[in-house]
Amino acid sequence: MRRFLVAGNWKMNTTKASGSQLAQALVAEVPKENQAVEVLVCPPFPYLTTIGEIVKGTGIGIGAQNCSHEAPGAFTGETATEMLSDVGCRSVLIGHSERRHILKETDADINLKVKKALAAGLQVVLCVGELQSERESEQTDAVLDTQMTGGLAEIDAAAFDQIVIAYEPVWAIGTGLTASPEQAESAHQYLRNWLKSHYSSEIADATRILYGGSVKPDNAKELLSQENVDGALVGGASLKAEQFIPIIQAAVELSAG
Ligand code: PEP
């Protein structure tokens, strides 16, 4: 049985004060003994330590939104995976669509980061997803295949206990448009079959595939009920405790059966 993971991607939002308030609200509402659902928040780099202190010992983990593929050294403005581990990060998002499409990261860049993050012992949340134009021209599966093949090049089966896939259709991110449960399930099925054919049935069965794209309290339960949806990567709604908590609760209820 795959354990749900609900992750909040704060992007380049919050201040130290507002992020702290948000984290405190989550700590107050997410039971410490919650084992049913893994919860993760990904604040901006400057606030990782502050937020990490607030959630310490609560079962809520912290993750970074990006990392460098280089070892510490002369790379002005970059953040090494060693530094992420040092400040207590459990995870790192890699290949988010904003990094692919705005910052022009390629699958080759993403693959280097995946390798580096795995070597540092971090959980990798590898984000994949198609543009609206690609969906309209029926290229969704081909795009997912390219991103999975490129992002996971030379990654051994043994690394999969540290890998989570996030399916995030680009047209649904921050737009208020959500993939229908059927659209999400169909892409998730494709990704699970991809894992089966490129690795094994065991890895396909065990690897969590999150859905991301305008997940809100009112659509979370239906999306999370899909057989191959194992959690959510949440942007906008993770910035408001009153929206993020019901999404976590939806996952907790579903995992109780
Ligand atoms: C995201 O940034 O990963 C995301 C899914 O954003 P939103 O929930 O705002 O669509």
PDB file of C-alpha atoms and ligand atoms in Angstrom:
ATOM      1  CA  MET A   1       0.000   0.000   0.000  1.00  0.00           C
ATOM      2  CA  ARG A   2       1.444   3.348  -1.021  1.00  0.00           C
ATOM      3  CA  ARG A   3       1.376   6.053   1.649  1.00  0.00           C
ATOM      4  CA  PHE A   4      -0.133   9.347   0.488  1.00  0.00           C
ATOM      5  CA  LEU A   5       2.245  12.296   0.246  1.00  0.00           C
ATOM      6  CA  VAL A   6       0.813  15.814   0.342  1.00  0.00           C
ATOM      7  CA  ALA A   7       3.441  18.430  -0.480  1.00  0.00           C
ATOM      8  CA  GLY A   8       3.116  22.216  -0.481  1.00  0.00           C
ATOM      9  CA  ASN A   9       5.202  24.190  -2.947  1.00  0.00           C
ATOM     10  CA  TRP A  10       5.339  27.743  -1.642  1.00  0.00           C
ATOM     11  CA  LYS A  11       7.262  28.912  -4.730  1.00  0.00           C
ATOM     12  CA  MET A  12       8.692  32.448  -4.347  1.00  0.00           C
ATOM     13  CA  ASN A  13       6.060  33.440  -1.799  1.00  0.00           C
ATOM     14  CA  THR A  14       5.773  34.302   1.898  1.00  0.00           C
ATOM     15  CA  THR A  15       7.923  36.406   4.163  1.00  0.00           C
ATOM     16  CA  LYS A  16       9.775  34.987   7.138  1.00  0.00           C
ATOM     17  CA  ALA A  17       6.848  36.090   9.323  1.00  0.00           C
ATOM     18  CA  SER A  18       3.999  34.868   7.115  1.00  0.00           C
ATOM     19  CA  GLY A  19       5.750  31.564   6.354  1.00  0.00           C
ATOM     20  CA  SER A  20       6.327  31.010  10.067  1.00  0.00           C
ATOM     21  CA  GLN A  21       2.674  31.694  10.799  1.00  0.00           C
ATOM     22  CA  LEU A  22       1.623  29.262   8.094  1.00  0.00           C
ATOM     23  CA  ALA A  23       3.967  26.567   9.414  1.00  0.00           C
ATOM     24  CA  GLN A  24       2.718  27.113  12.975  1.00  0.00           C
ATOM     25  CA  ALA A  25      -0.870  26.708  11.789  1.00  0.00           C
ATOM     26  CA  LEU A  26       0.036  23.430  10.084  1.00  0.00           C
ATOM     27  CA  VAL A  27       1.827  22.150  13.182  1.00  0.00           C
ATOM     28  CA  ALA A  28      -1.249  22.971  15.255  1.00  0.00           C
ATOM     29  CA  GLU A  29      -3.613  21.107  12.936  1.00  0.00           C
ATOM     30  CA  VAL A  30      -1.639  18.143  11.610  1.00  0.00           C
ATOM     31  CA  PRO A  31      -1.517  15.554  14.382  1.00  0.00           C
ATOM     32  CA  LYS A  32       2.022  14.720  15.466  1.00  0.00           C
ATOM     33  CA  GLU A  33       1.194  11.031  15.478  1.00  0.00           C
ATOM     34  CA  ASN A  34      -0.134  11.226  11.894  1.00  0.00           C
ATOM     35  CA  GLN A  35       1.414   8.221  10.180  1.00  0.00           C
ATOM     36  CA  ALA A  36      -1.183   7.828   7.484  1.00  0.00           C
ATOM     37  CA  VAL A  37      -0.024  10.660   5.275  1.00  0.00           C
ATOM     38  CA  GLU A  38       3.424  12.091   4.634  1.00  0.00           C
ATOM     39  CA  VAL A  39       3.326  15.896   4.707  1.00  0.00           C
ATOM     40  CA  LEU A  40       5.972  18.129   3.213  1.00  0.00           C
ATOM     41  CA  VAL A  41       6.353  21.883   2.809  1.00  0.00           C
ATOM     42  CA  CYS A  42       8.791  23.468   0.378  1.00  0.00           C
ATOM     43  CA  PRO A  43       9.474  27.071   1.430  1.00  0.00           C
ATOM     44  CA  PRO A  44      11.858  29.440  -0.372  1.00  0.00           C
ATOM     45  CA  PHE A  45      15.559  28.777   0.380  1.00  0.00           C
ATOM     46  CA  PRO A  46      16.061  31.687   2.820  1.00  0.00           C
ATOM     47  CA  TYR A  47      13.322  30.379   5.089  1.00  0.00           C
ATOM     48  CA  LEU A  48      14.212  26.668   5.131  1.00  0.00           C
ATOM     49  CA  THR A  49      15.969  26.880   8.492  1.00  0.00           C
ATOM     50  CA  THR A  50      13.230  28.937  10.150  1.00  0.00           C
ATOM     51  CA  ILE A  51      10.431  26.718   8.880  1.00  0.00           C
ATOM     52  CA  GLY A  52      12.506  23.618   9.622  1.00  0.00           C
ATOM     53  CA  GLU A  53      12.765  24.679  13.267  1.00  0.00           C
ATOM     54  CA  ILE A  54       9.003  25.186  13.491  1.00  0.00           C
ATOM     55  CA  VAL A  55       8.083  21.786  12.052  1.00  0.00           C
ATOM     56  CA  LYS A  56      10.903  19.870  13.746  1.00  0.00           C
ATOM     57  CA  GLY A  57       9.692  16.692  15.464  1.00  0.00           C
ATOM     58  CA  THR A  58       6.150  17.043  14.102  1.00  0.00           C
ATOM     59  CA  GLY A  59       6.249  14.636  11.186  1.00  0.00           C
ATOM     60  CA  ILE A  60       5.950  17.516   8.712  1.00  0.00           C
ATOM     61  CA  GLY A  61       9.086  17.533   6.576  1.00  0.00           C
ATOM     62  CA  ILE A  62      10.751  20.345   4.699  1.00  0.00           C
ATOM     63  CA  GLY A  63      11.851  20.225   1.098  1.00  0.00           C
ATOM     64  CA  ALA A  64      13.638  22.547  -1.284  1.00  0.00           C
ATOM     65  CA  GLN A  65      12.196  23.735  -4.581  1.00  0.00           C
ATOM     66  CA  ASN A  66      15.403  23.191  -6.566  1.00  0.00           C
ATOM     67  CA  CYS A  67      19.073  22.324  -6.133  1.00  0.00           C
ATOM     68  CA  SER A  68      22.359  22.561  -7.932  1.00  0.00           C
ATOM     69  CA  HIS A  69      23.917  19.473  -9.504  1.00  0.00           C
ATOM     70  CA  GLU A  70      27.350  20.740  -8.490  1.00  0.00           C
ATOM     71  CA  ALA A  71      29.304  20.058  -5.314  1.00  0.00           C
ATOM     72  CA  PRO A  72      29.860  23.105  -3.067  1.00  0.00           C
ATOM     73  CA  GLY A  73      32.248  25.570  -4.648  1.00  0.00           C
ATOM     74  CA  ALA A  74      32.401  28.573  -6.946  1.00  0.00           C
ATOM     75  CA  PHE A  75      28.834  28.640  -8.262  1.00  0.00           C
ATOM     76  CA  THR A  76      27.460  32.042  -7.297  1.00  0.00           C
ATOM     77  CA  GLY A  77      23.795  32.002  -6.423  1.00  0.00           C
ATOM     78  CA  GLU A  78      23.438  28.211  -6.445  1.00  0.00           C
ATOM     79  CA  THR A  79      22.457  25.903  -3.556  1.00  0.00           C
ATOM     80  CA  ALA A  80      24.175  22.551  -3.073  1.00  0.00           C
ATOM     81  CA  THR A  81      22.350  19.393  -2.015  1.00  0.00           C
ATOM     82  CA  GLU A  82      24.849  19.137   0.860  1.00  0.00           C
ATOM     83  CA  MET A  83      23.475  22.457   2.150  1.00  0.00           C
ATOM     84  CA  LEU A  84      19.896  21.208   1.862  1.00  0.00           C
ATOM     85  CA  SER A  85      20.732  18.134   3.941  1.00  0.00           C
ATOM     86  CA  ASP A  86      22.643  20.323   6.382  1.00  0.00           C
ATOM     87  CA  VAL A  87      19.559  22.454   7.097  1.00  0.00           C
ATOM     88  CA  GLY A  88      17.342  19.396   7.519  1.00  0.00           C
ATOM     89  CA  CYS A  89      15.650  19.036   4.134  1.00  0.00           C
ATOM     90  CA  ARG A  90      14.053  15.670   3.570  1.00  0.00           C
ATOM     91  CA  SER A  91      13.226  16.274  -0.081  1.00  0.00           C
ATOM     92  CA  VAL A  92      13.785  18.383  -3.160  1.00  0.00           C
ATOM     93  CA  LEU A  93      11.475  19.210  -6.058  1.00  0.00           C
ATOM     94  CA  ILE A  94      13.253  18.727  -9.379  1.00  0.00           C
ATOM     95  CA  GLY A  95      12.009  19.658 -12.843  1.00  0.00           C
ATOM     96  CA  HIS A  96       9.066  21.808 -11.780  1.00  0.00           C
ATOM     97  CA  SER A  97       7.365  23.210 -14.878  1.00  0.00           C
ATOM     98  CA  GLU A  98       8.291  26.780 -13.936  1.00  0.00           C
ATOM     99  CA  ARG A  99      11.940  25.749 -13.989  1.00  0.00           C
ATOM    100  CA  ARG A 100      11.522  23.830 -17.233  1.00  0.00           C
ATOM    101  CA  HIS A 101       9.564  26.493 -19.099  1.00  0.00           C
ATOM    102  CA  ILE A 102      10.564  29.836 -17.566  1.00  0.00           C
ATOM    103  CA  LEU A 103      14.148  29.015 -16.569  1.00  0.00           C
ATOM    104  CA  LYS A 104      14.682  26.670 -19.539  1.00  0.00           C
ATOM    105  CA  GLU A 105      15.946  23.651 -17.616  1.00  0.00           C
ATOM    106  CA  THR A 106      16.412  20.677 -19.896  1.00  0.00           C
ATOM    107  CA  ASP A 107      15.900  17.000 -19.161  1.00  0.00           C
ATOM    108  CA  ALA A 108      19.700  16.664 -19.120  1.00  0.00           C
ATOM    109  CA  ASP A 109      19.979  19.397 -16.430  1.00  0.00           C
ATOM    110  CA  ILE A 110      17.203  17.716 -14.480  1.00  0.00           C
ATOM    111  CA  ASN A 111      18.899  14.324 -14.706  1.00  0.00           C
ATOM    112  CA  LEU A 112      22.131  15.741 -13.238  1.00  0.00           C
ATOM    113  CA  LYS A 113      20.159  17.233 -10.351  1.00  0.00           C
ATOM    114  CA  VAL A 114      18.289  13.960  -9.751  1.00  0.00           C
ATOM    115  CA  LYS A 115      21.591  12.080  -9.546  1.00  0.00           C
ATOM    116  CA  LYS A 116      23.138  14.629  -7.202  1.00  0.00           C
ATOM    117  CA  ALA A 117      20.094  14.774  -4.908  1.00  0.00           C
ATOM    118  CA  LEU A 118      19.903  10.978  -4.702  1.00  0.00           C
ATOM    119  CA  ALA A 119      23.591  10.795  -3.850  1.00  0.00           C
ATOM    120  CA  ALA A 120      22.979  13.308  -1.049  1.00  0.00           C
ATOM    121  CA  GLY A 121      20.275  11.035   0.388  1.00  0.00           C
ATOM    122  CA  LEU A 122      17.408  13.391  -0.429  1.00  0.00           C
ATOM    123  CA  GLN A 123      13.975  12.289  -1.550  1.00  0.00           C
ATOM    124  CA  VAL A 124      13.522  13.475  -5.135  1.00  0.00           C
ATOM    125  CA  VAL A 125      10.117  14.669  -6.297  1.00  0.00           C
ATOM    126  CA  LEU A 126      10.550  14.585 -10.074  1.00  0.00           C
ATOM    127  CA  CYS A 127       7.932  16.767 -11.783  1.00  0.00           C
ATOM    128  CA  VAL A 128       6.712  15.958 -15.276  1.00  0.00           C
ATOM    129  CA  GLY A 129       3.816  17.239 -17.359  1.00  0.00           C
ATOM    130  CA  GLU A 130       2.646  18.445 -20.726  1.00  0.00           C
ATOM    131  CA  LEU A 131       1.759  21.895 -22.063  1.00  0.00           C
ATOM    132  CA  GLN A 132      -1.790  22.626 -23.197  1.00  0.00           C
ATOM    133  CA  SER A 133      -0.667  22.607 -26.853  1.00  0.00           C
ATOM    134  CA  GLU A 134       0.948  19.205 -26.355  1.00  0.00           C
ATOM    135  CA  ARG A 135      -2.249  17.795 -24.828  1.00  0.00           C
ATOM    136  CA  GLU A 136      -4.319  19.242 -27.668  1.00  0.00           C
ATOM    137  CA  SER A 137      -2.040  17.629 -30.239  1.00  0.00           C
ATOM    138  CA  GLU A 138      -2.246  14.305 -28.372  1.00  0.00           C
ATOM    139  CA  GLN A 139       1.405  14.292 -27.407  1.00  0.00           C
ATOM    140  CA  THR A 140       0.869  13.895 -23.649  1.00  0.00           C
ATOM    141  CA  ASP A 141       2.233  10.340 -23.474  1.00  0.00           C
ATOM    142  CA  ALA A 142       5.189  11.193 -25.711  1.00  0.00           C
ATOM    143  CA  VAL A 143       6.087  14.212 -23.553  1.00  0.00           C
ATOM    144  CA  LEU A 144       5.840  12.162 -20.362  1.00  0.00           C
ATOM    145  CA  ASP A 145       8.008   9.456 -21.946  1.00  0.00           C
ATOM    146  CA  THR A 146      10.674  12.010 -22.934  1.00  0.00           C
ATOM    147  CA  GLN A 147      10.697  13.652 -19.497  1.00  0.00           C
ATOM    148  CA  MET A 148      10.813  10.335 -17.631  1.00  0.00           C
ATOM    149  CA  THR A 149      13.481   8.894 -19.915  1.00  0.00           C
ATOM    150  CA  GLY A 150      15.589  12.042 -19.726  1.00  0.00           C
ATOM    151  CA  GLY A 151      15.115  12.786 -16.042  1.00  0.00           C
ATOM    152  CA  LEU A 152      15.733   9.218 -14.917  1.00  0.00           C
ATOM    153  CA  ALA A 153      18.589   8.355 -17.309  1.00  0.00           C
ATOM    154  CA  GLU A 154      21.105   6.031 -15.616  1.00  0.00           C
ATOM    155  CA  ILE A 155      19.072   5.875 -12.405  1.00  0.00           C
ATOM    156  CA  ASP A 156      19.177   2.400 -10.880  1.00  0.00           C
ATOM    157  CA  ALA A 157      16.187   0.508  -9.590  1.00  0.00           C
ATOM    158  CA  ALA A 158      17.735   0.661  -6.110  1.00  0.00           C
ATOM    159  CA  ALA A 159      17.214   4.437  -5.993  1.00  0.00           C
ATOM    160  CA  PHE A 160      13.442   4.223  -6.228  1.00  0.00           C
ATOM    161  CA  ASP A 161      12.850   4.193  -2.505  1.00  0.00           C
ATOM    162  CA  GLN A 162      13.997   7.848  -2.715  1.00  0.00           C
ATOM    163  CA  ILE A 163      11.968   8.823  -5.807  1.00  0.00           C
ATOM    164  CA  VAL A 164       8.468  10.248  -6.100  1.00  0.00           C
ATOM    165  CA  ILE A 165       6.972  11.313  -9.439  1.00  0.00           C
ATOM    166  CA  ALA A 166       4.671  14.346  -9.644  1.00  0.00           C
ATOM    167  CA  TYR A 167       2.408  14.577 -12.682  1.00  0.00           C
ATOM    168  CA  GLU A 168       1.689  18.255 -13.175  1.00  0.00           C
ATOM    169  CA  PRO A 169      -0.027  19.207 -16.424  1.00  0.00           C
ATOM    170  CA  VAL A 170       1.403  22.663 -17.120  1.00  0.00           C
ATOM    171  CA  TRP A 171      -1.990  24.013 -18.227  1.00  0.00           C
ATOM    172  CA  ALA A 172      -3.390  23.251 -14.772  1.00  0.00           C
ATOM    173  CA  ILE A 173      -0.654  24.895 -12.692  1.00  0.00           C
ATOM    174  CA  GLY A 174      -1.707  28.147 -11.085  1.00  0.00           C
ATOM    175  CA  THR A 175      -4.491  28.562 -13.648  1.00  0.00           C
ATOM    176  CA  GLY A 176      -7.484  27.327 -11.680  1.00  0.00           C
ATOM    177  CA  LEU A 177      -7.934  24.656 -14.377  1.00  0.00           C
ATOM    178  CA  THR A 178      -7.706  21.166 -12.930  1.00  0.00           C
ATOM    179  CA  ALA A 179      -7.248  17.922 -14.803  1.00  0.00           C
ATOM    180  CA  SER A 180     -10.435  15.935 -14.462  1.00  0.00           C
ATOM    181  CA  PRO A 181     -10.033  12.864 -12.248  1.00  0.00           C
ATOM    182  CA  GLU A 182     -10.169  10.770 -15.441  1.00  0.00           C
ATOM    183  CA  GLN A 183      -7.450  12.837 -17.159  1.00  0.00           C
ATOM    184  CA  ALA A 184      -5.259  12.609 -14.058  1.00  0.00           C
ATOM    185  CA  GLU A 185      -5.848   8.872 -13.660  1.00  0.00           C
ATOM    186  CA  SER A 186      -5.061   8.223 -17.305  1.00  0.00           C
ATOM    187  CA  ALA A 187      -1.710  10.076 -17.119  1.00  0.00           C
ATOM    188  CA  HIS A 188      -0.886   8.382 -13.798  1.00  0.00           C
ATOM    189  CA  GLN A 189      -1.645   4.984 -15.329  1.00  0.00           C
ATOM    190  CA  TYR A 190       0.666   5.823 -18.207  1.00  0.00           C
ATOM    191  CA  LEU A 191       3.431   6.764 -15.748  1.00  0.00           C
ATOM    192  CA  ARG A 192       2.935   3.613 -13.676  1.00  0.00           C
ATOM    193  CA  ASN A 193       3.104   1.474 -16.814  1.00  0.00           C
ATOM    194  CA  TRP A 194       6.209   3.387 -17.842  1.00  0.00           C
ATOM    195  CA  LEU A 195       7.843   2.451 -14.516  1.00  0.00           C
ATOM    196  CA  LYS A 196       6.786  -1.159 -15.015  1.00  0.00           C
ATOM    197  CA  SER A 197       8.240  -1.421 -18.493  1.00  0.00           C
ATOM    198  CA  HIS A 198      11.470   0.485 -17.721  1.00  0.00           C
ATOM    199  CA  TYR A 199      12.060  -0.978 -14.244  1.00  0.00           C
ATOM    200  CA  SER A 200       9.751  -3.623 -12.750  1.00  0.00           C
ATOM    201  CA  SER A 201       6.265  -4.334 -11.470  1.00  0.00           C
ATOM    202  CA  GLU A 202       7.566  -3.993  -7.913  1.00  0.00           C
ATOM    203  CA  ILE A 203       8.917  -0.506  -8.567  1.00  0.00           C
ATOM    204  CA  ALA A 204       5.772   0.507 -10.466  1.00  0.00           C
ATOM    205  CA  ASP A 205       3.623  -0.682  -7.558  1.00  0.00           C
ATOM    206  CA  ALA A 206       5.711   0.960  -4.848  1.00  0.00           C
ATOM    207  CA  THR A 207       6.484   4.348  -6.431  1.00  0.00           C
ATOM    208  CA  ARG A 208       4.209   7.211  -5.474  1.00  0.00           C
ATOM    209  CA  ILE A 209       2.818   9.374  -8.256  1.00  0.00           C
ATOM    210  CA  LEU A 210       1.429  12.714  -7.066  1.00  0.00           C
ATOM    211  CA  TYR A 211      -0.992  14.929  -8.958  1.00  0.00           C
ATOM    212  CA  GLY A 212      -0.369  18.674  -9.102  1.00  0.00           C
ATOM    213  CA  GLY A 213      -2.338  21.430 -10.793  1.00  0.00           C
ATOM    214  CA  SER A 214      -4.853  23.636  -8.978  1.00  0.00           C
ATOM    215  CA  VAL A 215      -5.575  21.096  -6.241  1.00  0.00           C
ATOM    216  CA  LYS A 216      -8.011  22.702  -3.795  1.00  0.00           C
ATOM    217  CA  PRO A 217     -10.077  21.493  -0.840  1.00  0.00           C
ATOM    218  CA  ASP A 218     -13.099  20.989  -3.097  1.00  0.00           C
ATOM    219  CA  ASN A 219     -11.409  18.754  -5.668  1.00  0.00           C
ATOM    220  CA  ALA A 220      -8.777  16.998  -3.532  1.00  0.00           C
ATOM    221  CA  LYS A 221     -10.864  14.046  -2.449  1.00  0.00           C
ATOM    222  CA  GLU A 222     -11.986  13.123  -5.947  1.00  0.00           C
ATOM    223  CA  LEU A 223      -8.463  13.394  -7.361  1.00  0.00           C
ATOM    224  CA  LEU A 224      -6.913  11.477  -4.472  1.00  0.00           C
ATOM    225  CA  SER A 225      -9.549   8.737  -4.819  1.00  0.00           C
ATOM    226  CA  GLN A 226      -8.159   7.712  -8.189  1.00  0.00           C
ATOM    227  CA  GLU A 227      -6.412   4.374  -8.022  1.00  0.00           C
ATOM    228  CA  ASN A 228      -3.064   5.641  -9.290  1.00  0.00           C
ATOM    229  CA  VAL A 229      -3.013   9.038  -7.548  1.00  0.00           C
ATOM    230  CA  ASP A 230      -0.861   8.763  -4.432  1.00  0.00           C
ATOM    231  CA  GLY A 231      -0.909  12.308  -3.196  1.00  0.00           C
ATOM    232  CA  ALA A 232      -0.818  15.928  -4.266  1.00  0.00           C
ATOM    233  CA  LEU A 233       1.736  18.601  -5.017  1.00  0.00           C
ATOM    234  CA  VAL A 234      -0.055  21.803  -4.113  1.00  0.00           C
ATOM    235  CA  GLY A 235       0.975  25.336  -5.052  1.00  0.00           C
ATOM    236  CA  GLY A 236      -1.474  28.167  -4.409  1.00  0.00           C
ATOM    237  CA  ALA A 237      -3.639  26.317  -1.904  1.00  0.00           C
ATOM    238  CA  SER A 238      -0.589  25.388   0.199  1.00  0.00           C
ATOM    239  CA  LEU A 239      -0.119  29.067   1.069  1.00  0.00           C
ATOM    240  CA  LYS A 240      -3.299  29.160   3.126  1.00  0.00           C
ATOM    241  CA  ALA A 241      -3.548  26.862   6.130  1.00  0.00           C
ATOM    242  CA  GLU A 242      -7.340  26.816   5.818  1.00  0.00           C
ATOM    243  CA  GLN A 243      -6.963  25.357   2.308  1.00  0.00           C
ATOM    244  CA  PHE A 244      -3.930  23.125   2.753  1.00  0.00           C
ATOM    245  CA  ILE A 245      -5.191  21.417   5.934  1.00  0.00           C
ATOM    246  CA  PRO A 246      -8.432  20.107   4.346  1.00  0.00           C
ATOM    247  CA  ILE A 247      -6.348  18.666   1.482  1.00  0.00           C
ATOM    248  CA  ILE A 248      -4.209  16.805   4.029  1.00  0.00           C
ATOM    249  CA  GLN A 249      -7.380  15.724   5.838  1.00  0.00           C
ATOM    250  CA  ALA A 250      -8.850  14.378   2.579  1.00  0.00           C
ATOM    251  CA  ALA A 251      -5.760  12.177   2.227  1.00  0.00           C
ATOM    252  CA  VAL A 252      -5.958  11.073   5.865  1.00  0.00           C
ATOM    253  CA  GLU A 253      -9.637  10.109   5.448  1.00  0.00           C
ATOM    254  CA  LEU A 254      -8.992   8.197   2.245  1.00  0.00           C
ATOM    255  CA  SER A 255      -6.104   6.282   3.755  1.00  0.00           C
ATOM    256  CA  ALA A 256      -8.341   5.258   6.650  1.00  0.00           C
ATOM    257  CA  GLY A 257     -10.446   3.526   3.969  1.00  0.00           C
TER     258      GLY A 257
HETATM  259  C1  PEP B   1       2.696  23.676  -8.363  1.00  0.00           C
HETATM  260  O1  PEP B   1       3.286  24.736  -8.382  1.00  0.00           O
HETATM  261  O2  PEP B   1       3.361  22.628  -8.276  1.00  0.00           O
HETATM  262  C2  PEP B   1       1.240  23.683  -8.458  1.00  0.00           C
HETATM  263  C3  PEP B   1       0.635  22.550  -8.632  1.00  0.00           C
HETATM  264  O3  PEP B   1       0.604  24.911  -8.326  1.00  0.00           O
HETATM  265  P1  PEP B   1      -0.991  25.167  -8.166  1.00  0.00           P
HETATM  266  O4  PEP B   1      -1.483  24.195  -7.125  1.00  0.00           O
HETATM  267  O5  PEP B   1      -1.107  26.585  -7.741  1.00  0.00           O
HETATM  268  O6  PEP B   1      -1.599  24.884  -9.502  1.00  0.00           O
END
